[in-house]
Coordinates of C-alpha atoms in Angstrom, one line a residue:
M19 CA 5.1 13.2 -13.4
C20 CA 4.8 16.6 -11.5
Y21 CA 7.8 18.1 -10.3
N22 CA 8.4 21.4 -8.5
L23 CA 11.6 22.6 -10.3
L24 CA 12.4 25.4 -7.7
E25 CA 12.7 28.7 -9.2
F26 CA 13.8 27.2 -12.5
P27 CA 15.8 28.3 -14.4
E28 CA 17.6 30.7 -12.4
A29 CA 18.3 29.1 -9.0
N30 CA 21.7 27.5 -8.4
P31 CA 23.4 25.4 -9.5
Q32 CA 23.6 26.5 -13.2
N33 CA 22.6 24.5 -16.1
R34 CA 19.8 22.6 -14.3
E35 CA 18.4 21.8 -17.4
I36 CA 21.0 18.9 -18.0
I37 CA 20.6 17.6 -14.6
L38 CA 16.6 17.3 -15.3
R39 CA 17.4 15.4 -18.5
D40 CA 19.5 13.0 -16.6
I41 CA 16.6 12.5 -14.2
L42 CA 14.2 12.3 -17.2
D43 CA 16.4 9.5 -18.5
E44 CA 15.3 7.6 -15.5
Y45 CA 11.7 8.0 -15.9
S46 CA 10.3 9.1 -19.2
P47 CA 6.9 10.7 -18.6
D48 CA 4.3 10.8 -21.5
I49 CA 2.7 13.8 -19.3
F50 CA 5.2 16.2 -17.4
M51 CA 3.6 18.8 -14.9
V52 CA 5.7 21.5 -13.3
C53 CA 5.7 24.0 -10.7
E54 CA 8.0 27.2 -10.2
L55 CA 8.7 28.0 -13.8
Q56 CA 10.0 31.6 -14.1
S57 CA 9.8 32.3 -17.8
G58 CA 9.2 31.0 -21.4
L59 CA 12.8 30.8 -21.6
G60 CA 12.8 28.3 -18.9
A61 CA 10.3 26.3 -20.7
D62 CA 12.2 26.2 -23.8
L63 CA 15.3 25.1 -22.0
I64 CA 13.3 22.0 -20.6
V65 CA 11.7 21.2 -24.1
N66 CA 15.1 21.6 -26.0
N67 CA 17.6 20.4 -23.6
S68 CA 15.9 18.2 -21.1
L69 CA 13.1 16.4 -22.9
N70 CA 14.1 16.6 -26.8
Y71 CA 17.7 16.4 -26.6
S72 CA 18.1 13.2 -28.6
E73 CA 14.6 13.1 -30.4
D74 CA 11.9 15.5 -31.2
R75 CA 9.1 13.9 -29.0
Y76 CA 7.8 16.7 -26.7
R77 CA 5.7 20.0 -27.0
R78 CA 4.5 22.1 -24.1
A79 CA 1.6 24.2 -23.5
T80 CA 1.9 28.2 -23.8
F81 CA 3.9 29.8 -21.0
V82 CA 1.7 32.8 -19.4
P83 CA 3.2 34.8 -16.8
N84 CA 1.3 34.3 -13.5
Q85 CA -1.9 36.4 -13.4
S86 CA -2.5 35.9 -9.5
G87 CA -0.3 38.5 -7.5
G88 CA 3.1 39.5 -8.5
A89 CA 5.0 36.2 -8.0
N90 CA 6.9 35.3 -11.3
L91 CA 6.3 31.6 -10.6
Q92 CA 4.2 29.5 -12.9
Q93 CA 3.1 26.0 -13.6
L94 CA 3.5 24.4 -17.1
L95 CA 2.4 21.4 -19.0
F96 CA 4.6 19.3 -21.4
F97 CA 3.4 16.0 -23.2
R98 CA 4.5 13.7 -25.9
K99 CA 3.3 15.1 -29.2
D100 CA 2.9 11.5 -30.7
K101 CA 0.4 10.4 -27.9
F102 CA -1.6 13.6 -27.2
I103 CA -3.5 16.5 -28.6
L104 CA -3.6 19.7 -26.7
E105 CA -7.2 20.8 -27.0
N106 CA -7.3 23.6 -24.6
E107 CA -5.6 25.8 -22.1
E108 CA -7.0 28.2 -19.6
V109 CA -5.8 30.1 -16.6
I110 CA -7.9 30.4 -13.6
S111 CA -6.8 33.2 -11.5
T112 CA -7.0 32.8 -7.5
N113 CA -5.9 35.1 -4.5
V114 CA -2.4 33.7 -4.5
R115 CA -1.2 31.7 -7.7
D116 CA -2.9 30.6 -10.9
I117 CA -4.5 27.4 -11.5
N118 CA -3.6 26.3 -15.0
H119 CA -6.1 24.0 -16.8
Y120 CA -5.4 21.9 -19.9
T121 CA -7.3 19.4 -21.9
L122 CA -5.1 16.7 -23.7
K123 CA -7.0 14.3 -26.0
L124 CA -5.4 10.8 -26.3
S125 CA -4.4 9.7 -29.8
T126 CA -6.3 6.5 -30.0
A127 CA -7.6 4.6 -32.9
D128 CA -11.2 5.4 -32.4
V129 CA -10.5 9.1 -31.4
A130 CA -13.4 10.3 -33.9
N131 CA -16.0 8.2 -32.3
N132 CA -14.9 7.8 -28.7
P133 CA -12.4 10.6 -27.7
V134 CA -10.5 10.2 -24.5
R135 CA -9.9 13.5 -22.9
I136 CA -7.9 14.3 -19.6
E137 CA -8.6 17.6 -17.8
I138 CA -5.5 18.6 -16.0
F139 CA -5.1 21.1 -13.4
I140 CA -1.8 22.1 -12.1
T141 CA -1.2 24.6 -9.1
H142 CA 1.0 25.7 -6.2
L143 CA -1.2 26.4 -3.3
K144 CA -0.1 29.0 -0.4
S145 CA 3.0 27.8 1.5
S146 CA 3.6 28.0 5.3
T147 CA 1.5 26.9 8.5
G148 CA -1.1 29.0 10.1
G149 CA -5.0 29.4 10.0
S150 CA -4.6 32.3 7.6
N151 CA -2.4 30.4 5.3
E152 CA -4.8 27.2 5.5
Q153 CA -7.8 29.5 4.6
Q154 CA -5.9 30.8 1.4
R155 CA -5.1 27.4 0.5
L156 CA -8.6 26.6 0.6
N157 CA -9.9 29.4 -1.2
M158 CA -7.5 28.6 -3.9
V159 CA -9.0 25.0 -4.2
Q160 CA -12.5 26.2 -4.3
H161 CA -11.8 27.8 -7.6
F162 CA -10.9 24.3 -8.9
T163 CA -14.1 22.7 -7.3
N164 CA -16.1 25.5 -8.5
R165 CA -14.7 24.7 -12.0
L166 CA -15.7 21.0 -11.7
E167 CA -19.1 22.0 -12.3
T168 CA -18.7 23.1 -15.6
L169 CA -17.0 19.8 -17.0
D170 CA -18.6 16.6 -17.9
P171 CA -19.5 14.6 -14.8
N172 CA -17.6 11.6 -16.4
A173 CA -14.5 13.6 -17.2
F174 CA -11.1 12.1 -16.4
V175 CA -9.7 14.7 -14.0
I176 CA -6.1 15.3 -12.6
F177 CA -5.3 17.7 -10.0
A178 CA -1.6 18.0 -9.4
G179 CA 1.0 20.5 -7.9
D180 CA 2.8 21.5 -4.9
L181 CA -0.1 21.7 -2.8
N182 CA 1.7 22.7 0.7
L183 CA -0.7 20.5 2.9
Y184 CA 0.5 19.2 6.3
S185 CA -2.1 17.0 7.1
S186 CA -5.2 15.1 5.7
T187 CA -7.6 17.5 8.4
E188 CA -6.7 20.7 6.4
P189 CA -9.6 22.2 4.9
A190 CA -8.2 22.5 1.5
Y191 CA -7.5 18.8 1.4
I192 CA -10.9 18.1 2.9
E193 CA -12.6 20.2 0.2
L194 CA -10.6 18.4 -2.8
L195 CA -11.9 15.1 -1.8
D196 CA -15.4 16.1 -0.8
P197 CA -17.7 13.4 -2.0
T198 CA -20.3 16.1 -2.9
N199 CA -18.3 17.7 -5.5
A200 CA -19.4 17.6 -8.9
I201 CA -16.6 15.2 -10.0
V202 CA -15.4 13.3 -7.1
M203 CA -11.6 13.3 -6.5
I204 CA -9.4 10.8 -4.6
D205 CA -6.2 10.5 -3.4
P206 CA -4.4 7.5 -5.3
I207 CA -2.5 6.3 -2.2
N208 CA -5.3 7.0 0.3
T209 CA -2.8 7.5 3.1
P210 CA -4.6 10.0 5.7
G211 CA -2.7 11.6 8.7
A212 CA -0.6 14.2 9.9
W213 CA 2.3 13.9 7.3
T214 CA 4.7 16.7 8.4
N215 CA 7.6 15.6 10.6
N216 CA 6.3 12.0 10.9
V217 CA 8.3 9.2 10.4
N218 CA 5.2 6.9 9.8
F219 CA 4.8 8.9 6.4
Q220 CA 8.4 8.7 5.2
G221 CA 7.6 6.9 2.2
V222 CA 5.5 9.6 0.8
H223 CA 7.4 12.5 1.9
T224 CA 8.6 14.8 -1.0
Q225 CA 10.3 17.8 0.7
S226 CA 13.1 18.8 1.2
T227 CA 15.7 16.9 -0.5
R228 CA 18.3 18.8 1.3
I229 CA 19.4 19.0 5.0
S230 CA 20.5 22.8 4.1
S231 CA 19.7 25.2 1.4
S232 CA 22.6 27.5 2.0
P233 CA 24.5 26.0 -0.9
F234 CA 21.7 27.0 -3.1
G235 CA 20.5 30.4 -2.0
A236 CA 16.9 29.0 -2.6
G237 CA 14.2 26.4 -1.4
S238 CA 13.9 24.7 1.9
G239 CA 16.4 22.6 4.0
G240 CA 15.6 20.4 6.9
G241 CA 15.7 16.7 5.1
L242 CA 12.9 15.0 3.8
D243 CA 9.8 15.2 6.2
D244 CA 7.0 16.9 4.2
R245 CA 4.5 15.6 1.8
F246 CA 3.9 18.7 -0.2
D247 CA 3.5 17.4 -3.7
F248 CA 0.3 15.6 -5.1
V249 CA -1.2 14.1 -7.9
L250 CA -4.9 13.7 -7.3
I251 CA -7.3 11.8 -9.8
S252 CA -11.1 11.8 -10.5
E253 CA -12.5 8.8 -8.8
N254 CA -13.6 7.0 -12.3
M255 CA -9.8 6.7 -13.0
N256 CA -10.0 3.7 -10.4
T257 CA -12.5 1.7 -12.2
N258 CA -13.1 2.8 -16.0
P259 CA -11.0 0.9 -18.3
L260 CA -10.9 3.7 -20.9
L261 CA -8.1 5.5 -18.5
H262 CA -7.2 4.0 -15.2
Y263 CA -4.7 4.4 -12.5
I264 CA -2.5 1.3 -12.3
P265 CA -2.6 0.3 -8.6
N266 CA 1.0 0.8 -6.4
T267 CA 2.6 3.1 -9.0
Y268 CA 2.0 6.3 -7.3
K269 CA 5.6 7.0 -6.0
A270 CA 7.6 10.0 -4.5
F271 CA 10.3 9.3 -7.1
G272 CA 13.7 8.8 -5.7
N273 CA 12.5 8.2 -2.0
N274 CA 13.3 4.8 -0.9
G275 CA 11.5 5.1 2.3
N276 CA 14.5 5.5 4.7
C277 CA 15.4 9.1 4.3
F278 CA 13.6 10.8 7.2
N279 CA 14.9 14.1 8.1
L280 CA 17.8 13.4 5.9
S281 CA 19.2 14.6 2.5
I282 CA 17.8 12.5 -0.3
N283 CA 21.5 11.7 -1.5
D284 CA 22.5 10.5 2.0
S285 CA 24.1 7.3 2.1
N286 CA 21.6 5.8 4.5
C287 CA 19.0 6.4 2.0
N288 CA 20.1 3.7 -0.5
G289 CA 17.5 1.3 -1.9
L290 CA 15.7 0.8 -5.4
F291 CA 16.5 4.3 -6.5
G292 CA 20.3 4.6 -7.1
E293 CA 22.9 7.1 -5.9
T294 CA 23.4 8.7 -9.3
L295 CA 19.6 9.6 -9.6
R296 CA 19.3 10.8 -6.1
D297 CA 22.3 13.1 -6.4
N298 CA 20.6 14.6 -9.5
L299 CA 17.3 15.0 -7.6
Y300 CA 19.3 16.5 -4.7
Y301 CA 20.8 19.2 -7.0
M302 CA 17.7 19.9 -9.2
S303 CA 15.3 20.9 -6.5
D304 CA 14.2 20.8 -2.8
H305 CA 11.3 18.9 -4.0
L306 CA 10.9 15.1 -5.4
P307 CA 8.9 14.5 -8.5
V308 CA 5.6 12.4 -7.8
V309 CA 4.8 9.9 -10.3
M310 CA 2.3 7.6 -11.4
D311 CA 1.2 5.3 -14.3
L312 CA -2.4 5.4 -16.1
E313 CA -3.5 2.5 -18.5
T314 CA -6.1 2.7 -21.3
N315 CA -7.8 -0.2 -23.2
E316 CA -8.0 2.0 -26.3
E317 CA -5.3 1.3 -29.1
I318 CA -3.0 4.3 -29.0
V319 CA -2.1 5.5 -32.4
I320 CA 1.6 6.8 -32.4
L321 CA 1.3 9.9 -34.4
N322 CA 4.0 10.8 -37.1
T323 CA 7.0 12.8 -35.4
N324 CA 8.8 13.6 -38.4
T325 CA 12.0 12.1 -36.9
V326 CA 14.7 9.9 -38.2
Q327 CA 15.2 6.8 -36.1
N328 CA 18.6 6.1 -35.5
K329 CA 19.9 2.6 -36.5
P330 CA 21.4 0.6 -33.6
L331 CA 25.0 -0.1 -34.0
F332 CA 24.9 -3.2 -31.8
K333 CA 23.2 -6.4 -32.2
L334 CA 21.3 -9.1 -30.2
K335 CA 22.1 -12.8 -30.8
N336 CA 18.5 -13.5 -29.8
T337 CA 15.5 -11.3 -29.3
L338 CA 13.6 -13.8 -27.3
V339 CA 15.5 -14.6 -24.3
T340 CA 15.0 -16.4 -21.0
E341 CA 18.2 -16.0 -18.8
T342 CA 20.8 -14.2 -20.8
L343 CA 20.9 -11.3 -23.3
S344 CA 23.9 -11.6 -25.7
I345 CA 25.0 -8.3 -27.2
E346 CA 27.6 -7.5 -29.8
N347 CA 28.9 -4.0 -30.0
N348 CA 29.7 -2.9 -33.6
R349 CA 31.1 0.6 -32.5
P350 CA 34.8 1.1 -32.5
F351 CA 34.8 2.1 -28.8
P352 CA 32.8 0.8 -25.8
I353 CA 29.1 1.9 -25.3
T354 CA 26.7 2.2 -22.5
V355 CA 23.2 0.5 -23.1
A356 CA 20.3 0.3 -20.6
I357 CA 17.1 -1.8 -20.4
F358 CA 13.7 0.2 -20.4
N359 CA 10.5 -1.5 -19.9
T360 CA 7.0 -0.3 -21.7
L361 CA 6.6 2.4 -19.4
G362 CA 9.6 4.1 -20.1
Q363 CA 11.3 3.2 -16.8
R364 CA 15.1 2.4 -17.0
L365 CA 15.7 -0.7 -15.2
K366 CA 19.4 -1.2 -15.5
E367 CA 22.5 0.0 -17.1
F368 CA 25.4 -1.8 -18.5
H369 CA 28.7 -1.0 -20.3
I370 CA 29.7 -3.0 -23.4
T371 CA 33.2 -3.4 -24.8
T372 CA 34.4 -3.4 -28.4
G373 CA 33.5 -6.0 -31.0
E374 CA 32.8 -8.7 -28.2
N375 CA 29.9 -10.6 -27.1
T376 CA 28.8 -9.5 -23.7
Q377 CA 26.5 -11.8 -21.8
I378 CA 24.0 -10.0 -19.7
D379 CA 21.8 -11.8 -16.9
V380 CA 18.1 -10.9 -17.3
S381 CA 16.9 -13.8 -15.3
W382 CA 15.7 -11.4 -12.5
M383 CA 13.3 -9.6 -15.0
P384 CA 9.5 -10.4 -15.1
A385 CA 8.3 -11.7 -18.5
G386 CA 7.5 -9.1 -21.2
L387 CA 8.5 -6.8 -23.8
Y388 CA 11.6 -4.4 -23.2
F389 CA 13.9 -2.2 -25.0
L390 CA 17.5 -2.0 -25.2
N391 CA 19.0 1.5 -25.8
E392 CA 22.3 2.8 -26.3
I393 CA 22.8 5.8 -24.1
S394 CA 24.1 8.6 -26.5
P395 CA 22.3 11.2 -28.6
K396 CA 22.7 8.9 -31.6
G397 CA 22.1 5.6 -30.0
G398 CA 19.6 3.2 -31.3
T399 CA 17.1 0.9 -29.7
V400 CA 16.3 -2.8 -30.2
K401 CA 13.1 -4.6 -28.6
F402 CA 13.6 -8.2 -27.1
V403 CA 11.1 -10.4 -25.3
K404 CA 11.8 -12.0 -21.8
E405 CA 10.0 -15.1 -21.6

């Protein structure tokens, strides 16, 4: 997930780390890349209150104040400590804002002989229209494409952030996808065109989540009509089984494809992404996060996180089901449980009364492994298989 957090943590409303926590409950990223982070304090709020509020699973890279110009907005990487090892951190200075480069190594069974590394670059390109701003975006991007020449030509590379691009004909976008670069980069959704204020691209727009920015005192308004936020990947991630992009998983998270020039929580924007999530996205930032799924054919070894796993106080009658999930709540009060898939995505939420067997219809779910989790800081988790 890549997310412009909008002047975090100072922009209104207050306590947005709690709003972010609820968003991340809906999609639990293994890699979390952010823009517009103001301070190390803000980074710690995210780690402690948004990511690790119920279990100590995430770590962050080092927060370094912006080295490029006077702006106090910075990028940062957060990651699952049980799945990745942070090997390297680098700040690449540009004419406007830094490009932050991180090397993550995947925790695999064969890590000693066949390590899987991801070179992650996060940035926030110059904003606004006009030839001068386009040139500054190009200058920033060239720092990245020059850096590619120093990497292993077979490296897995991610370039993500708020790129402030208005169309696929912009020099910066052309430079990023130039097939003569040392490592060829691709746009996973391959959606060329003039994205801004174009209803034909409403499904990929990421800004603005708000008709008006006045209540917040920061950010932009105008409704959803720009594709500013991107996650680009090296071409080898389309084909290499060591690490590859899963087709059709790239999303503007929260965008149901029917919200052109509207606030993201407008009643006309209903769909797969529900009202509660869209309300949280509206209050969190003027941008939507971008998400995508990656897969490896290597065996993942979950590192010891030194945490005590909470024992669930509910029971499943059967953990192998076809149509119905039968749940017994042993707590002396009602509970809320949610079904998650193996990607960490919350599929549906249910309220369970005390001491009774509650029947939940799961016939609509594809076959596979799922997790039933009680939504509370001390809630436990139970696995079940849908046939």
